[in-house]
Structures are given as structure tokens and as C-alpha cells.
PDB file of C-alpha atoms in Angstrom:
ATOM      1  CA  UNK J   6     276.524 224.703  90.324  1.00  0.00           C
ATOM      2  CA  UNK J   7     273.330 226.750  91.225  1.00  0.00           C
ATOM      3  CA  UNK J   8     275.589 229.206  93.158  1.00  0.00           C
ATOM      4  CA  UNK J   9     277.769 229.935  90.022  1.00  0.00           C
ATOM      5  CA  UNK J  10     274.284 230.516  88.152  1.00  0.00           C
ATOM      6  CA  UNK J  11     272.540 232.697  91.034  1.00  0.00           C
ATOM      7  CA  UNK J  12     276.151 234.946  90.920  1.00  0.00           C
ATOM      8  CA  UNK J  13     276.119 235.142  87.047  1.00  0.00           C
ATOM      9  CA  UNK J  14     272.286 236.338  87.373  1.00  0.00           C
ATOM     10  CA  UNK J  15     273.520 239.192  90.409  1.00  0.00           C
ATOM     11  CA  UNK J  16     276.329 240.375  88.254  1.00  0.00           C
ATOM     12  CA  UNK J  17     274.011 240.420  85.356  1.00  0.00           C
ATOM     13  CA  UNK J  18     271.775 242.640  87.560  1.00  0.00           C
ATOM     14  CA  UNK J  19     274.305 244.566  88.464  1.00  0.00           C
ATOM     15  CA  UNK J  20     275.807 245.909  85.435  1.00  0.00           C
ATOM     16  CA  UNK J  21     272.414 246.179  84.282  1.00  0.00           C
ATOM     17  CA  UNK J  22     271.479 248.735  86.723  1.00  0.00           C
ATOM     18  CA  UNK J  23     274.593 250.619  85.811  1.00  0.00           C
ATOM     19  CA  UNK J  24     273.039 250.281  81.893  1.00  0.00           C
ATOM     20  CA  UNK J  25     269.722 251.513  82.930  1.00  0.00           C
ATOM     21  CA  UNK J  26     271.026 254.504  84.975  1.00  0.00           C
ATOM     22  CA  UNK J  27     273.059 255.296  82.559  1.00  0.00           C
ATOM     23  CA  UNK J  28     270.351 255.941  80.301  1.00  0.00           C
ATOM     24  CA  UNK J  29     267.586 257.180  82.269  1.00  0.00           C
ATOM     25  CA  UNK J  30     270.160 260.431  83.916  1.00  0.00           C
ATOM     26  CA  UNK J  31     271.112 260.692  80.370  1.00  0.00           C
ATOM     27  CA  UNK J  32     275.058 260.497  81.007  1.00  0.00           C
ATOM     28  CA  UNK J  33     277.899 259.380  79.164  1.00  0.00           C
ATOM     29  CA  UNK J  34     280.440 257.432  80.457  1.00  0.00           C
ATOM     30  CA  UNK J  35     283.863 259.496  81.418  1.00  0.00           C
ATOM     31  CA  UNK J  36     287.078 258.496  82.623  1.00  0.00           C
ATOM     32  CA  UNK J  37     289.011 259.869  85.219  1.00  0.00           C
ATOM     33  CA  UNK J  38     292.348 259.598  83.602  1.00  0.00           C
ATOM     34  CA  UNK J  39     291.594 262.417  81.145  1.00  0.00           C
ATOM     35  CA  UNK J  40     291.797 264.880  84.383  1.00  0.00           C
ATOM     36  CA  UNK J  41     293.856 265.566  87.039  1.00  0.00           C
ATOM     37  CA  UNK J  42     292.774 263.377  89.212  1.00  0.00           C
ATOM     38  CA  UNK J  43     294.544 260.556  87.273  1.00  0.00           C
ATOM     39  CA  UNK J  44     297.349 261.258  89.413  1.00  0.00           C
ATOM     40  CA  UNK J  45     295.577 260.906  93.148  1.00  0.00           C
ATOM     41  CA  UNK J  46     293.323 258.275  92.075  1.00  0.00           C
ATOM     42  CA  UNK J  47     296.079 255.866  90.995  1.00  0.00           C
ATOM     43  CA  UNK J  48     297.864 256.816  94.409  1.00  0.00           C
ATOM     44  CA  UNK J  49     294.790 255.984  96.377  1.00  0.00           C
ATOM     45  CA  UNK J  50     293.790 252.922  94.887  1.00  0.00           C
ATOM     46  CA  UNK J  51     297.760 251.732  95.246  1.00  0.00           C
ATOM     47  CA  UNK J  52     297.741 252.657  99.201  1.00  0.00           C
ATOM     48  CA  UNK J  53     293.950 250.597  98.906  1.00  0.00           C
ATOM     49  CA  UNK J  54     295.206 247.724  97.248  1.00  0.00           C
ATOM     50  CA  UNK J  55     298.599 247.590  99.973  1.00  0.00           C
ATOM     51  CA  UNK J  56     296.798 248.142 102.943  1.00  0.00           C
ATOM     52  CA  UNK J  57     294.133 245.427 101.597  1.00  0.00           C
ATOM     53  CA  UNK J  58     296.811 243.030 100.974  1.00  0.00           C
ATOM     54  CA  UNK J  59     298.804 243.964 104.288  1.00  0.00           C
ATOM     55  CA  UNK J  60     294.904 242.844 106.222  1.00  0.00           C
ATOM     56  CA  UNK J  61     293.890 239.958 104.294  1.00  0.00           C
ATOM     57  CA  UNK J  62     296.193 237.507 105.720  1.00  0.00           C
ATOM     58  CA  UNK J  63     295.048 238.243 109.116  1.00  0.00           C
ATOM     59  CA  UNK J  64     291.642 238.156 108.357  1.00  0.00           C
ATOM     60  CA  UNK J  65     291.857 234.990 106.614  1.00  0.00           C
ATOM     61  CA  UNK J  66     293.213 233.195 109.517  1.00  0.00           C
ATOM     62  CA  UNK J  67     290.150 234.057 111.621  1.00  0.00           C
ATOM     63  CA  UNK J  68     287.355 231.585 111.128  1.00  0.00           C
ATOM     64  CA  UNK J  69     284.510 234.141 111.155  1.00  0.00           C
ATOM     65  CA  UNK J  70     283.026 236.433 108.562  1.00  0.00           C
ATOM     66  CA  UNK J  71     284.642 239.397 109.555  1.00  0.00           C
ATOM     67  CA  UNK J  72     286.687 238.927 106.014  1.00  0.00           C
ATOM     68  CA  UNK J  73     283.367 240.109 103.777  1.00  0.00           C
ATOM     69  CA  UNK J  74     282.134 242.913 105.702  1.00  0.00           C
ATOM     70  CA  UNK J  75     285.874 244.111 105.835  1.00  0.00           C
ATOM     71  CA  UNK J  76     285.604 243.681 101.870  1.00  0.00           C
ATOM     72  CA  UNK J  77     282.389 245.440 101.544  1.00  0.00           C
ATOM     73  CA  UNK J  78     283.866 248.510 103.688  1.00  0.00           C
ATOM     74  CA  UNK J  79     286.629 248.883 101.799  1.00  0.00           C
ATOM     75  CA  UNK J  80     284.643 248.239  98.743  1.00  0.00           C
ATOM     76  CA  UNK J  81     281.991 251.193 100.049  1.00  0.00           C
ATOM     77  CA  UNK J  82     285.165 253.726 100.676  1.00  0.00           C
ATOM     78  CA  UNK J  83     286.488 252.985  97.182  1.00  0.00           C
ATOM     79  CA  UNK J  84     283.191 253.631  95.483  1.00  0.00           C
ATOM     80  CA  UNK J  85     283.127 257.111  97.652  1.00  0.00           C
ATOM     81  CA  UNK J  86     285.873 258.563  97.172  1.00  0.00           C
ATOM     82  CA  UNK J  87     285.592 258.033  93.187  1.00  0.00           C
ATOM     83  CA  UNK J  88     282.361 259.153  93.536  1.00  0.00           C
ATOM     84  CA  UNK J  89     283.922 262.457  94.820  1.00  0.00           C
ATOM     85  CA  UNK J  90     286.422 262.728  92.110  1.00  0.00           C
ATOM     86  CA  UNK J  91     283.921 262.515  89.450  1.00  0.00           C
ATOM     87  CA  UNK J  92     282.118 265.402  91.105  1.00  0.00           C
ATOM     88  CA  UNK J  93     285.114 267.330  91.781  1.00  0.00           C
ATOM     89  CA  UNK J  94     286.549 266.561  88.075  1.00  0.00           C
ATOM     90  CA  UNK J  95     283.803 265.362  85.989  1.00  0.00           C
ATOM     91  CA  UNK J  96     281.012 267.746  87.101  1.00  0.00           C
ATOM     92  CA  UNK J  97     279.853 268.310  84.265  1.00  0.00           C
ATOM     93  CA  UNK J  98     279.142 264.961  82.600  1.00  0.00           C
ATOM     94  CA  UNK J  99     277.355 263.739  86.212  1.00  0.00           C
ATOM     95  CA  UNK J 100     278.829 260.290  86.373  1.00  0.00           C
ATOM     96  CA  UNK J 101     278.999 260.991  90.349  1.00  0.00           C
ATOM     97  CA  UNK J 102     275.308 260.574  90.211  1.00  0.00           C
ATOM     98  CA  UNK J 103     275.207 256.925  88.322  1.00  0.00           C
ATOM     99  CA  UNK J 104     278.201 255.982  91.290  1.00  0.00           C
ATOM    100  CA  UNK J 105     276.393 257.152  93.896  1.00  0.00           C
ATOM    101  CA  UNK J 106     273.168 255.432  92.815  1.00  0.00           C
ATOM    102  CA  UNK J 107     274.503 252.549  91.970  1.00  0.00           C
ATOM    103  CA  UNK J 108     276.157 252.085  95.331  1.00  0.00           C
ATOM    104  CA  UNK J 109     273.238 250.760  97.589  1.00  0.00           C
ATOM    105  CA  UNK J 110     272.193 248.534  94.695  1.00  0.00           C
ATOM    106  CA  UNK J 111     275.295 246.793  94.131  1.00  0.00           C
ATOM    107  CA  UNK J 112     276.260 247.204  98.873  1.00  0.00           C
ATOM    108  CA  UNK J 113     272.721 245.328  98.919  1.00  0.00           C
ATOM    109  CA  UNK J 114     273.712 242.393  96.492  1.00  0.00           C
ATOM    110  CA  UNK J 115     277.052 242.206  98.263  1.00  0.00           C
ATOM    111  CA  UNK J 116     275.468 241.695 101.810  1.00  0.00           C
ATOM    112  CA  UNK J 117     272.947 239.235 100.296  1.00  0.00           C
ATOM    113  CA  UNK J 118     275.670 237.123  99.035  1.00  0.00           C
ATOM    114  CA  UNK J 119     277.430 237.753 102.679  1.00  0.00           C
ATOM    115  CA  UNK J 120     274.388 236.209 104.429  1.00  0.00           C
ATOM    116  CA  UNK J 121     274.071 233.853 101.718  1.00  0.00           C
ATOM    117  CA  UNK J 122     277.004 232.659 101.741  1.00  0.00           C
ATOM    118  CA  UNK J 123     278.437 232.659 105.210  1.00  0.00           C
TER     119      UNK J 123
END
């Protein structure tokens, strides 16, 4: 029960980093759909998602921990490249900036839990 607690308090940190750099770089939340890029990002995250669920099954037969740091690499990539579609589409509202800032935070908490855990 303490690790369901200690989880709910990361998430909780989290999103409220997200909150707080929200606020501080002054930007408003945008959405990629409204662009362009709608198209490419939904065929991105769709070859993601297969080639995620084409791996898992292998790497869940293996007893190591190879399985998080595969998630937190594909997790990392995903989090790049929409980082680069918000500065490519979205320039001018600067969400890039709250992704790209809130990507160590949240690759820190991840590898925590992967030492934590495993």
C-alpha cells in the first residue's frame, strides 16, 4: 500500500510541475490537432504504439529490467518528437518550452521508480 501512495504523490508532482511551468513561461495550453501536424502525429504515435506492442512480448519474457529503460526510451523519443511539432506548429504559443522542461523532471521520476522498483 505505501507504493500506491509514494506513486500517487510522484504523479501529483508531476502534473504539478507541468501546472507551475505553465504559469511561470506564461503559456497556454495548445493542441496539436488544430494544425497540420494532426495528420503526422497520429501516424507516428500509431507506428509507436505497433512497434511497442510488436517488442513488449519479447521483453517481457526476459527476466531483467531491460523492459523499463526500453519504456523510458521510447517514452523520451515520444516526448521529442512532440516537442518538435509544437515548435514547428505551435511556435508561437511556446508549449515546446513547457515539453522540453518538463522532460528531465518527469525522465528523473521515471528512473527513480526504475531503481525503486526493480
Amino acid at each position: 500500500m505505501d507504493y500506491f501512495w509514494v506513486l500517487v504523490i510522484l504523479f501529483i508532482v508531476i502534473f504539478g510541475w507541468e501546472f507551475v511551468l505553465r504559469k511561470w513561461l506564461g503559456v497556454d495550453k495548445g493542441s496539436l490537432a488544430e494544425t497540420p501536424a494532426k495528420k503526422i502525429n497520429q501516424w507516428v504515435s500509431g507506428i509507436m504504439i505497433v512497434l511497442v506492442l510488436c517488442i513488449v512480448p519479447f521483453m517481457l519474457l526476459e527476466e531483467d529490467s531491460r523492459f523499463i529503460w526500453f519504456l523510458i526510451v521510447v517514452f523520451i523519443a515520444s516526448n521529442l518528437f512532440q516537442a518538435f511539432l509544437e515548435w514547428k506548429y505551435l511556435k508561437s504559443r511556446r508549449q515546446y518550452l513547457v515539453t522540453l522542461l518538463h522532460l528531465p523532471v518527469t525522465i528523473s521520476i521515471l528512473i527513480f521508480i526504475a531503481f525503486w522498483y526493480f
